[in-house]
Amino acid sequence: GRKNMHPVFSPSEDKIAFASNRRYDYGIFDLYLMDLGTKEVKRLDKKVNPCISFSPDGNKIVYSKTQFFAPERAFLSDLYLIDGKTQRKRRLTYGLRAGQPVFSPKGDRIVFVRQEGGNSNLYLLEVKTSKVFSLTNHHDGLTQNFSPSFSPDGEKVAFASFLQGKRDIYLLDLKNRITSPLTLDDADDRCP
């Protein structure tokens, strides 16, 4: 069967980007863009990871792809940027095991999740310079941070964290790098 995942509206709400396994088995996805006016669907890239984000102007989409690298003998995920009109692609990271990218409200930064040493940490990428900064710094082999989302002003990032057997929602202030819990309970809190 066909599986379409993670639909995201463009800021102008006239397009939807989504991942679909139309040409593959269950676990392999391509990136598609649908024009809601014409119902035209075009494939933008092959073999992508399903989490995607539009730039605030709606012209670009950030996503990640996993590829096998022979020298490292590993599958590594990196971030890519594609122009929805020209389909011109730009690779943003190299060998970072990066995924779950989200544009900031101004479009100048991207927050993403990096897999490293048994942990998932949050990182920030400056789009113009391609500089990458660590936002969380867990190295216990257990803590998993995921599902980042910018606040409307771009000054904070909400995210889910699996820590000490519980999954809760946290808020990270980007200016002072202080993380505050929004939930601390027995519920399985996800996807802020």
PDB file of C-alpha atoms in Angstrom:
ATOM      1  CA  GLY A   1       0.000   0.000   0.000  1.00  0.00           C
ATOM      2  CA  ARG A   2       0.878   3.651  -0.256  1.00  0.00           C
ATOM      3  CA  LYS A   3       1.831   5.694   2.768  1.00  0.00           C
ATOM      4  CA  ASN A   4       1.896   9.514   2.744  1.00  0.00           C
ATOM      5  CA  MET A   5       3.492  11.109   5.811  1.00  0.00           C
ATOM      6  CA  HIS A   6       4.187  14.428   7.526  1.00  0.00           C
ATOM      7  CA  PRO A   7       2.195  16.846   5.356  1.00  0.00           C
ATOM      8  CA  VAL A   8       3.206  20.479   5.829  1.00  0.00           C
ATOM      9  CA  PHE A   9       1.350  23.526   4.469  1.00  0.00           C
ATOM     10  CA  SER A  10       3.343  26.240   2.737  1.00  0.00           C
ATOM     11  CA  PRO A  11       3.096  29.635   4.502  1.00  0.00           C
ATOM     12  CA  SER A  12       0.708  30.826   1.776  1.00  0.00           C
ATOM     13  CA  GLU A  13      -1.358  27.648   2.284  1.00  0.00           C
ATOM     14  CA  ASP A  14      -1.526  26.951  -1.476  1.00  0.00           C
ATOM     15  CA  LYS A  15       0.905  24.010  -1.427  1.00  0.00           C
ATOM     16  CA  ILE A  16       1.558  20.942   0.699  1.00  0.00           C
ATOM     17  CA  ALA A  17       4.932  19.208   0.975  1.00  0.00           C
ATOM     18  CA  PHE A  18       4.868  15.594   2.108  1.00  0.00           C
ATOM     19  CA  ALA A  19       6.818  12.341   2.095  1.00  0.00           C
ATOM     20  CA  SER A  20       5.451   9.269   0.332  1.00  0.00           C
ATOM     21  CA  ASN A  21       6.554   5.699  -0.371  1.00  0.00           C
ATOM     22  CA  ARG A  22       4.785   5.665  -3.767  1.00  0.00           C
ATOM     23  CA  ARG A  23       7.572   3.857  -5.583  1.00  0.00           C
ATOM     24  CA  TYR A  24       9.038   1.762  -2.783  1.00  0.00           C
ATOM     25  CA  ASP A  25       8.336  -0.585   0.055  1.00  0.00           C
ATOM     26  CA  TYR A  26       7.240   0.621   3.483  1.00  0.00           C
ATOM     27  CA  GLY A  27      10.379   2.392   4.769  1.00  0.00           C
ATOM     28  CA  ILE A  28      11.661   4.437   1.801  1.00  0.00           C
ATOM     29  CA  PHE A  29      10.182   7.869   1.046  1.00  0.00           C
ATOM     30  CA  ASP A  30      10.427  10.560  -1.613  1.00  0.00           C
ATOM     31  CA  LEU A  31       9.684  14.260  -1.130  1.00  0.00           C
ATOM     32  CA  TYR A  32       6.628  15.593  -2.995  1.00  0.00           C
ATOM     33  CA  LEU A  33       5.033  18.994  -3.470  1.00  0.00           C
ATOM     34  CA  MET A  34       1.315  19.361  -4.233  1.00  0.00           C
ATOM     35  CA  ASP A  35      -0.237  22.518  -5.643  1.00  0.00           C
ATOM     36  CA  LEU A  36      -3.661  22.735  -3.990  1.00  0.00           C
ATOM     37  CA  GLY A  37      -5.122  24.831  -6.806  1.00  0.00           C
ATOM     38  CA  THR A  38      -4.183  22.537  -9.690  1.00  0.00           C
ATOM     39  CA  LYS A  39      -3.810  19.297  -7.663  1.00  0.00           C
ATOM     40  CA  GLU A  40      -0.501  18.792  -9.505  1.00  0.00           C
ATOM     41  CA  VAL A  41       1.984  16.677  -7.546  1.00  0.00           C
ATOM     42  CA  LYS A  42       5.681  16.689  -8.361  1.00  0.00           C
ATOM     43  CA  ARG A  43       8.514  14.731  -6.845  1.00  0.00           C
ATOM     44  CA  LEU A  44      11.279  17.010  -5.559  1.00  0.00           C
ATOM     45  CA  ASP A  45      13.819  14.450  -4.286  1.00  0.00           C
ATOM     46  CA  LYS A  46      14.292  10.730  -3.750  1.00  0.00           C
ATOM     47  CA  LYS A  47      14.910   8.681  -0.616  1.00  0.00           C
ATOM     48  CA  VAL A  48      14.382  11.359   2.035  1.00  0.00           C
ATOM     49  CA  ASN A  49      13.565  11.231   5.725  1.00  0.00           C
ATOM     50  CA  PRO A  50       9.936  12.227   6.340  1.00  0.00           C
ATOM     51  CA  CYS A  51      10.311  15.392   8.511  1.00  0.00           C
ATOM     52  CA  ILE A  52      10.241  18.563   6.375  1.00  0.00           C
ATOM     53  CA  SER A  53       9.864  22.326   6.856  1.00  0.00           C
ATOM     54  CA  PHE A  54       9.049  25.264   4.559  1.00  0.00           C
ATOM     55  CA  SER A  55      11.027  28.496   4.643  1.00  0.00           C
ATOM     56  CA  PRO A  56       8.885  31.440   5.826  1.00  0.00           C
ATOM     57  CA  ASP A  57       8.644  32.785   2.254  1.00  0.00           C
ATOM     58  CA  GLY A  58       7.436  29.358   1.070  1.00  0.00           C
ATOM     59  CA  ASN A  59      10.069  29.103  -1.655  1.00  0.00           C
ATOM     60  CA  LYS A  60      12.367  26.538  -0.060  1.00  0.00           C
ATOM     61  CA  ILE A  61      12.003  23.281   1.841  1.00  0.00           C
ATOM     62  CA  VAL A  62      14.542  21.846   4.270  1.00  0.00           C
ATOM     63  CA  TYR A  63      14.701  18.083   4.827  1.00  0.00           C
ATOM     64  CA  SER A  64      17.200  15.323   5.526  1.00  0.00           C
ATOM     65  CA  LYS A  65      18.435  12.347   3.540  1.00  0.00           C
ATOM     66  CA  THR A  66      20.261   9.246   4.698  1.00  0.00           C
ATOM     67  CA  GLN A  67      23.021   7.951   2.452  1.00  0.00           C
ATOM     68  CA  PHE A  68      25.673   5.256   2.739  1.00  0.00           C
ATOM     69  CA  PHE A  69      29.229   6.590   2.888  1.00  0.00           C
ATOM     70  CA  ALA A  70      31.832   3.960   1.999  1.00  0.00           C
ATOM     71  CA  PRO A  71      34.899   5.481   3.732  1.00  0.00           C
ATOM     72  CA  GLU A  72      33.017   5.695   7.041  1.00  0.00           C
ATOM     73  CA  ARG A  73      31.094   2.454   6.329  1.00  0.00           C
ATOM     74  CA  ALA A  74      28.046   4.100   7.782  1.00  0.00           C
ATOM     75  CA  PHE A  75      24.650   5.482   6.920  1.00  0.00           C
ATOM     76  CA  LEU A  76      24.700   9.218   7.632  1.00  0.00           C
ATOM     77  CA  SER A  77      21.845  11.721   7.446  1.00  0.00           C
ATOM     78  CA  ASP A  78      22.399  15.286   6.342  1.00  0.00           C
ATOM     79  CA  LEU A  79      20.277  18.369   5.728  1.00  0.00           C
ATOM     80  CA  TYR A  80      19.331  19.591   2.272  1.00  0.00           C
ATOM     81  CA  LEU A  81      17.574  22.688   0.992  1.00  0.00           C
ATOM     82  CA  ILE A  82      15.506  22.606  -2.193  1.00  0.00           C
ATOM     83  CA  ASP A  83      13.851  25.396  -4.131  1.00  0.00           C
ATOM     84  CA  GLY A  84      10.241  24.366  -4.780  1.00  0.00           C
ATOM     85  CA  LYS A  85      10.109  26.111  -8.169  1.00  0.00           C
ATOM     86  CA  THR A  86      13.516  25.393  -9.721  1.00  0.00           C
ATOM     87  CA  GLN A  87      14.136  22.142  -7.805  1.00  0.00           C
ATOM     88  CA  ARG A  88      17.730  23.312  -7.267  1.00  0.00           C
ATOM     89  CA  LYS A  89      19.196  21.460  -4.256  1.00  0.00           C
ATOM     90  CA  ARG A  90      21.851  22.565  -1.796  1.00  0.00           C
ATOM     91  CA  ARG A  91      23.454  20.299   0.782  1.00  0.00           C
ATOM     92  CA  LEU A  92      23.700  22.062   4.148  1.00  0.00           C
ATOM     93  CA  THR A  93      25.571  19.558   6.363  1.00  0.00           C
ATOM     94  CA  TYR A  94      28.134  16.788   5.881  1.00  0.00           C
ATOM     95  CA  GLY A  95      28.185  13.612   7.975  1.00  0.00           C
ATOM     96  CA  LEU A  96      26.275  15.064  10.931  1.00  0.00           C
ATOM     97  CA  ARG A  97      23.556  12.407  11.321  1.00  0.00           C
ATOM     98  CA  ALA A  98      21.105  15.316  11.112  1.00  0.00           C
ATOM     99  CA  GLY A  99      17.319  15.132  10.935  1.00  0.00           C
ATOM    100  CA  GLN A 100      13.993  16.735  11.912  1.00  0.00           C
ATOM    101  CA  PRO A 101      14.908  20.200  10.561  1.00  0.00           C
ATOM    102  CA  VAL A 102      12.678  23.226  11.226  1.00  0.00           C
ATOM    103  CA  PHE A 103      13.074  26.752   9.824  1.00  0.00           C
ATOM    104  CA  SER A 104      13.059  29.741  12.173  1.00  0.00           C
ATOM    105  CA  PRO A 105      10.278  32.314  11.604  1.00  0.00           C
ATOM    106  CA  LYS A 106      12.772  34.642   9.854  1.00  0.00           C
ATOM    107  CA  GLY A 107      14.253  31.818   7.759  1.00  0.00           C
ATOM    108  CA  ASP A 108      17.815  32.608   8.784  1.00  0.00           C
ATOM    109  CA  ARG A 109      18.278  29.594  11.074  1.00  0.00           C
ATOM    110  CA  ILE A 110      17.317  25.934  11.181  1.00  0.00           C
ATOM    111  CA  VAL A 111      17.039  23.885  14.342  1.00  0.00           C
ATOM    112  CA  PHE A 112      17.626  20.148  13.906  1.00  0.00           C
ATOM    113  CA  VAL A 113      18.307  16.915  15.757  1.00  0.00           C
ATOM    114  CA  ARG A 114      21.731  15.269  15.595  1.00  0.00           C
ATOM    115  CA  GLN A 115      22.318  11.638  16.527  1.00  0.00           C
ATOM    116  CA  GLU A 116      25.621  11.264  18.351  1.00  0.00           C
ATOM    117  CA  GLY A 117      27.057   8.696  20.739  1.00  0.00           C
ATOM    118  CA  GLY A 118      23.705   7.183  21.669  1.00  0.00           C
ATOM    119  CA  ASN A 119      22.107  10.582  22.252  1.00  0.00           C
ATOM    120  CA  SER A 120      19.932  12.912  20.183  1.00  0.00           C
ATOM    121  CA  ASN A 121      20.900  16.546  20.699  1.00  0.00           C
ATOM    122  CA  LEU A 122      19.523  19.788  19.285  1.00  0.00           C
ATOM    123  CA  TYR A 123      21.664  21.938  17.003  1.00  0.00           C
ATOM    124  CA  LEU A 124      21.234  25.267  15.262  1.00  0.00           C
ATOM    125  CA  LEU A 125      22.396  25.950  11.708  1.00  0.00           C
ATOM    126  CA  GLU A 126      22.841  29.465  10.313  1.00  0.00           C
ATOM    127  CA  VAL A 127      21.562  29.270   6.730  1.00  0.00           C
ATOM    128  CA  LYS A 128      23.872  31.942   5.199  1.00  0.00           C
ATOM    129  CA  THR A 129      27.128  30.780   6.788  1.00  0.00           C
ATOM    130  CA  SER A 130      26.340  27.050   7.284  1.00  0.00           C
ATOM    131  CA  LYS A 131      27.785  27.354  10.797  1.00  0.00           C
ATOM    132  CA  VAL A 132      26.420  24.792  13.261  1.00  0.00           C
ATOM    133  CA  PHE A 133      26.002  25.330  17.013  1.00  0.00           C
ATOM    134  CA  SER A 134      25.099  22.866  19.757  1.00  0.00           C
ATOM    135  CA  LEU A 135      21.962  23.718  21.765  1.00  0.00           C
ATOM    136  CA  THR A 136      21.793  20.669  24.039  1.00  0.00           C
ATOM    137  CA  ASN A 137      24.795  18.734  25.230  1.00  0.00           C
ATOM    138  CA  HIS A 138      23.777  15.288  26.483  1.00  0.00           C
ATOM    139  CA  HIS A 139      26.424  12.560  26.409  1.00  0.00           C
ATOM    140  CA  ASP A 140      24.989   9.950  28.777  1.00  0.00           C
ATOM    141  CA  GLY A 141      24.043   7.523  25.992  1.00  0.00           C
ATOM    142  CA  LEU A 142      20.394   7.718  27.094  1.00  0.00           C
ATOM    143  CA  THR A 143      18.852  11.184  26.612  1.00  0.00           C
ATOM    144  CA  GLN A 144      16.924  11.660  23.363  1.00  0.00           C
ATOM    145  CA  ASN A 145      15.764  15.129  22.269  1.00  0.00           C
ATOM    146  CA  PHE A 146      13.444  15.388  19.271  1.00  0.00           C
ATOM    147  CA  SER A 147      10.571  17.227  17.538  1.00  0.00           C
ATOM    148  CA  PRO A 148      11.975  20.770  17.807  1.00  0.00           C
ATOM    149  CA  SER A 149       9.700  23.712  17.025  1.00  0.00           C
ATOM    150  CA  PHE A 150      10.463  27.452  17.052  1.00  0.00           C
ATOM    151  CA  SER A 151       8.352  29.942  18.990  1.00  0.00           C
ATOM    152  CA  PRO A 152       6.635  32.546  16.752  1.00  0.00           C
ATOM    153  CA  ASP A 153       9.294  35.155  17.664  1.00  0.00           C
ATOM    154  CA  GLY A 154      12.161  32.728  16.951  1.00  0.00           C
ATOM    155  CA  GLU A 155      13.688  33.247  20.406  1.00  0.00           C
ATOM    156  CA  LYS A 156      12.770  29.870  21.915  1.00  0.00           C
ATOM    157  CA  VAL A 157      12.627  26.234  20.830  1.00  0.00           C
ATOM    158  CA  ALA A 158      10.102  23.776  22.240  1.00  0.00           C
ATOM    159  CA  PHE A 159      11.106  20.124  22.021  1.00  0.00           C
ATOM    160  CA  ALA A 160      10.375  16.708  23.468  1.00  0.00           C
ATOM    161  CA  SER A 161      12.968  14.921  25.554  1.00  0.00           C
ATOM    162  CA  PHE A 162      13.160  11.322  26.711  1.00  0.00           C
ATOM    163  CA  LEU A 163      15.095  11.399  29.972  1.00  0.00           C
ATOM    164  CA  GLN A 164      15.166   8.947  32.865  1.00  0.00           C
ATOM    165  CA  GLY A 165      12.383   6.832  31.399  1.00  0.00           C
ATOM    166  CA  LYS A 166       9.951   9.730  30.860  1.00  0.00           C
ATOM    167  CA  ARG A 167       9.074  11.819  27.819  1.00  0.00           C
ATOM    168  CA  ASP A 168       8.311  15.491  28.526  1.00  0.00           C
ATOM    169  CA  ILE A 169       8.177  18.848  26.739  1.00  0.00           C
ATOM    170  CA  TYR A 170      10.887  21.464  27.337  1.00  0.00           C
ATOM    171  CA  LEU A 171      11.449  25.062  26.289  1.00  0.00           C
ATOM    172  CA  LEU A 172      14.943  26.265  25.380  1.00  0.00           C
ATOM    173  CA  ASP A 173      15.658  30.012  25.458  1.00  0.00           C
ATOM    174  CA  LEU A 174      18.155  30.571  22.631  1.00  0.00           C
ATOM    175  CA  LYS A 175      19.568  33.802  24.075  1.00  0.00           C
ATOM    176  CA  ASN A 176      20.711  32.442  27.437  1.00  0.00           C
ATOM    177  CA  ARG A 177      20.611  28.686  26.590  1.00  0.00           C
ATOM    178  CA  ILE A 178      18.398  27.934  29.604  1.00  0.00           C
ATOM    179  CA  THR A 179      16.116  24.911  29.285  1.00  0.00           C
ATOM    180  CA  SER A 180      12.887  24.811  31.305  1.00  0.00           C
ATOM    181  CA  PRO A 181      10.440  21.903  31.596  1.00  0.00           C
ATOM    182  CA  LEU A 182       6.889  22.583  30.435  1.00  0.00           C
ATOM    183  CA  THR A 183       5.649  19.144  31.500  1.00  0.00           C
ATOM    184  CA  LEU A 184       7.016  16.827  34.151  1.00  0.00           C
ATOM    185  CA  ASP A 185       4.478  14.045  34.472  1.00  0.00           C
ATOM    186  CA  ASP A 186       3.800  10.392  33.718  1.00  0.00           C
ATOM    187  CA  ALA A 187       2.199  11.174  30.345  1.00  0.00           C
ATOM    188  CA  ASP A 188       4.089  10.357  27.133  1.00  0.00           C
ATOM    189  CA  ASP A 189       4.402  13.988  25.941  1.00  0.00           C
ATOM    190  CA  ARG A 190       5.494  14.423  22.299  1.00  0.00           C
ATOM    191  CA  CYS A 191       5.621  16.733  19.284  1.00  0.00           C
ATOM    192  CA  PRO A 192       5.214  20.297  20.615  1.00  0.00           C
TER     193      PRO A 192
END
